[in-house]
Amino acid sequence: MRRWLVSSPMPELPEVEATRRHLEPAVVGRAIAAVEVRRPRMVRYQPDPGSMSHRMVGRRIEAMGRHGKFLMAELEGDLTWVSHLGMSGRFELGVEGADEAPHTNVVVRLDDGIEVRLVDPRTFGFVAVFTPDELAESTLSRLGPDALDSLPPVTSLRTALTGRSAPIKALLLDQRLIAGIGNIYADEMLWRAEISPLRPGGSLLADEVAALRRAVRPVLTAGLRSGGTSLGDLAYLLPDGRAGEHMSRLEAYGRNGEVCRRCGTTMVRNVIRQRSSHWCPGCQK
DNA sequence: ACCTCCCTGGCC
DNA sequence: GGCCAGGGAGGT
């Protein structure tokens, strides 16, 4: 199981997007035949948790979307099946009756016998099915623009950061500002933009905001290339123990005590808002 | 705007 | 045996 932690990153935006691409062809157009909730805790923010299965069974899945780190399947009848992978969740596709991974907590069986399985040891992830009203009151409606698909222009970002005294690292993680940036990739973006995670958001100069903005897409797409690859064949990757590539490509996250690949300074780690930050005091100002 | 909690497996 | 990882909700 150590292989999972080493070779495959947390389910941040690139991994969630890879999941969406993996699931989409299997689920869109199919009807839901059965839902099995083995860990009730995984069903959350649902007016009546027991009703989730009832809301799902018999409905066709019309589309598969993503906003930030949330996955959304549009169900016929104006319902939205929302899921979040938390920090240890993943979706697996399997044939009914075939081997399943430990911690398979929710199983959604489609009308062709394919199962969509939510595997999540730490159960920080969740699923729910919302009506339009419930969706409008949920966290999803308060998410900022998606970091990958609709990153705001520099001027909007500057406005959003004006007067903010919180460290830029904390603001990057605030899903209401930009949706989809998690702890690993926030550190990568700040390294790339050569900005210290401790800098108050409002202190960033115009060209620094621009540099940070320019760092967002490359970092996420790099993660999508390698993380997506690992995710796609994860079922084979785990038993074989083949190492994924993504961790070795990170420039900041987990590199405290190691030498910065840009300037040679020893990198450091400190805790910002209860989250670990990894950065280079030599070139990140 | 901040802190605490949730949860499990890996690791010391 | 105890600590650590962390996204997001809830409380103050």
XYZ file of C-alpha atoms (C1' of nucleotides) in Angstrom:
309
model
C 0.000 0.000 0.000
C 2.999 2.260 0.387
C 3.192 2.239 -3.399
C -0.020 4.198 -3.575
C 1.336 7.005 -1.426
C 4.647 7.210 -3.223
C 3.554 6.814 -6.777
C 0.259 8.565 -6.872
C -0.482 12.031 -5.571
C -3.499 13.156 -3.611
C -6.673 13.535 -5.609
C -6.181 17.151 -6.490
C -7.630 18.794 -9.581
C -5.535 16.915 -12.168
C -6.432 13.593 -10.622
C -10.096 14.555 -10.412
C -10.073 15.628 -14.051
C -8.364 12.368 -14.999
C -11.098 10.567 -13.086
C -13.773 12.472 -14.963
C -12.244 11.517 -18.299
C -11.934 7.924 -17.160
C -15.558 7.666 -16.017
C -17.266 9.702 -18.719
C -17.328 7.154 -21.554
C -18.429 4.402 -19.191
C -21.299 6.216 -17.506
C -22.816 8.789 -19.841
C -26.003 7.452 -21.411
C -26.285 4.585 -18.949
C -29.037 4.222 -16.366
C -28.324 3.479 -12.712
C -29.497 -0.004 -11.742
C -28.515 -0.152 -8.081
C -26.643 1.757 -5.402
C -24.941 0.152 -2.435
C -23.718 2.371 0.395
C -21.437 0.388 2.667
C -20.066 3.302 4.636
C -22.978 5.602 5.460
C -20.526 8.297 6.471
C -19.622 8.739 2.802
C -23.090 10.098 2.060
C -23.100 13.665 3.331
C -24.875 16.996 2.989
C -27.946 15.071 1.972
C -31.244 16.138 3.562
C -32.046 12.487 4.144
C -28.967 10.293 3.612
C -31.126 7.231 3.032
C -32.769 8.896 0.064
C -29.657 9.063 -2.073
C -30.132 5.568 -3.507
C -33.772 6.277 -4.266
C -32.856 9.447 -6.057
C -30.339 7.607 -8.210
C -31.871 4.271 -9.144
C -33.544 4.195 -12.550
C -32.135 7.516 -13.697
C -29.954 7.965 -16.729
C -26.632 9.761 -16.441
C -26.660 12.584 -18.962
C -23.272 14.213 -18.502
C -20.156 14.113 -16.408
C -18.644 17.379 -15.244
C -16.143 18.817 -12.825
C -15.774 22.082 -10.944
C -12.607 22.452 -8.936
C -12.170 19.179 -7.092
C -15.866 18.267 -7.240
C -17.220 15.760 -9.736
C -20.780 16.183 -10.941
C -22.875 13.718 -12.862
C -26.045 15.173 -14.300
C -28.938 12.779 -13.805
C -32.184 12.920 -15.724
C -34.902 14.713 -13.800
C -32.710 17.664 -12.818
C -30.697 15.916 -10.147
C -26.944 16.193 -9.711
C -24.822 13.405 -8.316
C -21.962 15.210 -6.596
C -18.811 13.534 -5.378
C -15.551 14.614 -3.824
C -12.512 12.365 -3.445
C -11.280 13.996 -0.248
C -7.683 13.058 0.226
C -7.638 9.328 -0.271
C -10.562 8.631 -2.565
C -10.593 7.231 -6.068
C -13.172 5.847 -8.454
C -12.698 2.446 -9.989
C -14.653 0.807 -12.758
C -15.303 -2.900 -12.430
C -17.515 -5.671 -13.653
C -20.266 -6.795 -11.324
C -19.001 -9.649 -9.158
C -15.333 -9.097 -10.040
C -12.586 -8.393 -7.517
C -12.840 -5.156 -5.700
C -10.351 -3.094 -3.757
C -10.380 -2.816 0.029
C -12.345 0.208 1.239
C -14.825 0.058 -1.587
C -17.364 2.176 0.245
C -19.981 3.034 -2.353
C -20.909 0.976 -5.418
C -23.101 2.337 -8.216
C -24.130 -0.386 -10.643
C -25.097 0.637 -14.151
C -27.608 -1.061 -16.407
C -24.842 -2.818 -18.342
C -23.386 -4.453 -15.223
C -20.449 -2.090 -14.925
C -19.878 -0.831 -11.427
C -18.594 2.596 -10.471
C -16.864 2.070 -7.144
C -15.798 4.769 -4.741
C -12.762 3.502 -2.861
C -11.707 5.707 0.036
C -9.799 4.443 3.092
C -9.983 7.676 5.078
C -13.547 8.530 4.095
C -12.836 12.224 3.737
C -14.529 12.031 0.377
C -18.291 12.022 -0.007
C -21.201 11.590 -2.357
C -24.631 13.210 -2.489
C -27.469 13.732 -4.925
C -28.883 17.245 -5.000
C -31.940 18.946 -6.399
C -31.303 22.320 -8.063
C -32.291 24.091 -4.839
C -30.018 21.965 -2.714
C -27.216 22.472 -5.190
C -27.690 26.228 -5.001
C -27.294 26.106 -1.236
C -24.315 23.787 -1.266
C -20.624 24.567 -1.223
C -20.552 24.036 -4.961
C -22.417 27.241 -5.590
C -19.787 29.143 -3.635
C -16.816 27.838 -5.557
C -14.734 30.341 -7.457
C -13.955 29.922 -11.156
C -12.301 26.664 -12.077
C -8.510 26.833 -12.046
C -8.150 24.828 -15.234
C -11.143 25.836 -17.333
C -11.877 29.427 -16.405
C -8.925 30.976 -14.655
C -9.747 34.662 -14.129
C -7.692 37.401 -15.811
C -4.882 39.048 -13.862
C -6.969 42.148 -13.186
C -9.642 40.093 -11.392
C -7.030 38.267 -9.376
C -5.383 41.508 -8.330
C -8.740 42.840 -7.198
C -9.434 39.667 -5.243
C -6.084 39.924 -3.466
C -6.293 43.618 -2.656
C -6.217 44.295 1.057
C -5.834 40.643 1.966
C -3.357 40.062 4.774
C -3.608 36.276 4.753
C -0.588 34.471 3.315
C -0.862 33.881 -0.410
C -0.560 30.151 0.202
C -3.752 30.200 2.283
C -5.558 32.260 -0.346
C -4.563 29.866 -3.109
C -6.183 27.079 -1.113
C -9.399 29.057 -0.619
C -11.795 27.403 -3.058
C -14.043 30.482 -3.094
C -11.322 32.490 -4.837
C -10.207 29.912 -7.374
C -11.606 26.405 -7.327
C -9.344 23.416 -7.601
C -5.957 24.342 -6.157
C -4.800 21.958 -3.417
C -1.790 21.831 -1.145
C 0.646 20.070 -3.460
C -0.003 22.174 -6.524
C -0.204 25.433 -4.562
C 3.392 24.844 -3.463
C 4.365 24.030 -7.051
C 2.754 27.217 -8.395
C 4.449 29.424 -5.823
C 7.808 27.843 -6.587
C 7.321 28.395 -10.284
C 6.283 32.016 -9.748
C 9.216 32.542 -7.347
C 6.917 33.839 -4.608
C 7.161 32.971 -0.924
C 4.057 31.247 0.453
C 4.225 33.550 3.476
C 3.701 36.766 1.529
C 0.447 38.514 2.410
C -1.864 38.213 -0.580
C -2.305 41.970 -0.816
C 1.455 42.560 -0.991
C 1.863 40.890 -4.371
C 2.906 43.300 -7.102
C 1.158 43.300 -10.457
C 3.888 41.327 -12.177
C 3.938 38.805 -9.342
C 0.217 38.197 -9.644
C 0.771 37.774 -13.359
C 3.600 35.295 -12.762
C 1.475 33.339 -10.324
C -1.394 33.249 -12.764
C 0.916 32.058 -15.504
C 2.052 29.218 -13.213
C -1.413 27.785 -12.636
C -2.084 26.030 -15.920
C 1.359 24.509 -16.551
C 1.450 23.041 -13.055
C -2.014 21.552 -13.382
C -1.499 20.211 -16.884
C 1.828 18.668 -15.874
C -0.011 16.927 -13.052
C -2.727 15.885 -15.437
C -0.236 14.259 -17.795
C 1.517 12.132 -15.186
C -1.223 11.833 -12.566
C -3.746 11.029 -15.229
C -1.575 8.276 -16.555
C -1.180 6.693 -13.131
C -4.880 6.906 -12.490
C -5.828 5.358 -15.788
C -4.090 2.095 -15.073
C -4.131 2.212 -11.321
C -5.673 -1.225 -11.112
C -2.527 -2.622 -12.676
C -0.195 -0.224 -11.042
C -1.047 -1.288 -7.512
C -0.417 -5.047 -7.721
C 2.627 -4.600 -9.953
C 4.103 -1.906 -7.795
C 5.181 0.091 -10.814
C 6.060 3.561 -9.624
C 4.215 6.545 -10.980
C 6.146 9.456 -12.314
C 4.476 12.392 -10.757
C 6.159 12.666 -7.373
C 9.617 12.741 -8.925
C 8.618 15.717 -11.053
C 7.530 17.930 -8.189
C 9.805 20.916 -7.620
C 8.606 22.031 -4.187
C 6.208 19.655 -2.444
C 8.090 17.209 -0.236
C 11.508 18.606 -1.210
C 12.329 20.228 2.146
C 15.935 19.468 3.061
C 16.773 18.966 -0.595
C 18.428 21.390 -2.949
C 16.334 23.758 -5.070
C 16.656 22.761 -8.703
C 16.605 26.416 -9.725
C 19.030 28.125 -7.321
C 20.691 25.434 -5.222
C 19.457 26.675 -1.853
C 18.289 24.079 0.666
C 14.514 24.025 0.648
C 12.416 24.352 3.782
C 9.068 23.292 5.148
C 6.843 25.209 7.462
C 3.258 25.065 8.544
C 0.933 27.757 7.255
C -2.635 27.595 8.465
C -2.292 23.989 9.599
C -1.024 22.960 6.182
C 2.551 22.099 5.315
C 4.307 24.356 2.850
C 7.464 23.468 0.994
C 9.480 26.226 -0.609
C 12.857 27.691 -1.426
C 13.963 30.627 0.724
C 16.674 31.359 -1.850
C 14.588 32.252 -4.878
C 11.014 32.500 -3.627
C 10.636 36.055 -2.441
C -10.360 35.009 9.854
C -8.876 31.571 12.429
C -8.817 26.671 14.773
C -10.497 21.934 15.375
C -12.268 17.912 13.814
C -13.027 13.984 10.891
C -10.311 9.102 9.415
C -6.903 5.420 8.263
C -2.497 3.469 6.917
C 2.308 4.124 6.825
C 6.078 4.911 9.386
C 9.197 5.951 13.395
C 2.097 3.206 20.667
C 1.834 7.586 18.729
C 2.376 10.858 15.070
C 1.500 12.519 10.566
C -0.809 13.505 6.087
C -4.904 16.940 4.489
C -10.102 19.113 2.083
C -13.693 21.038 3.767
C -17.349 22.011 7.391
C -18.478 23.942 11.591
C -17.699 26.626 15.445
C -15.990 30.775 17.766
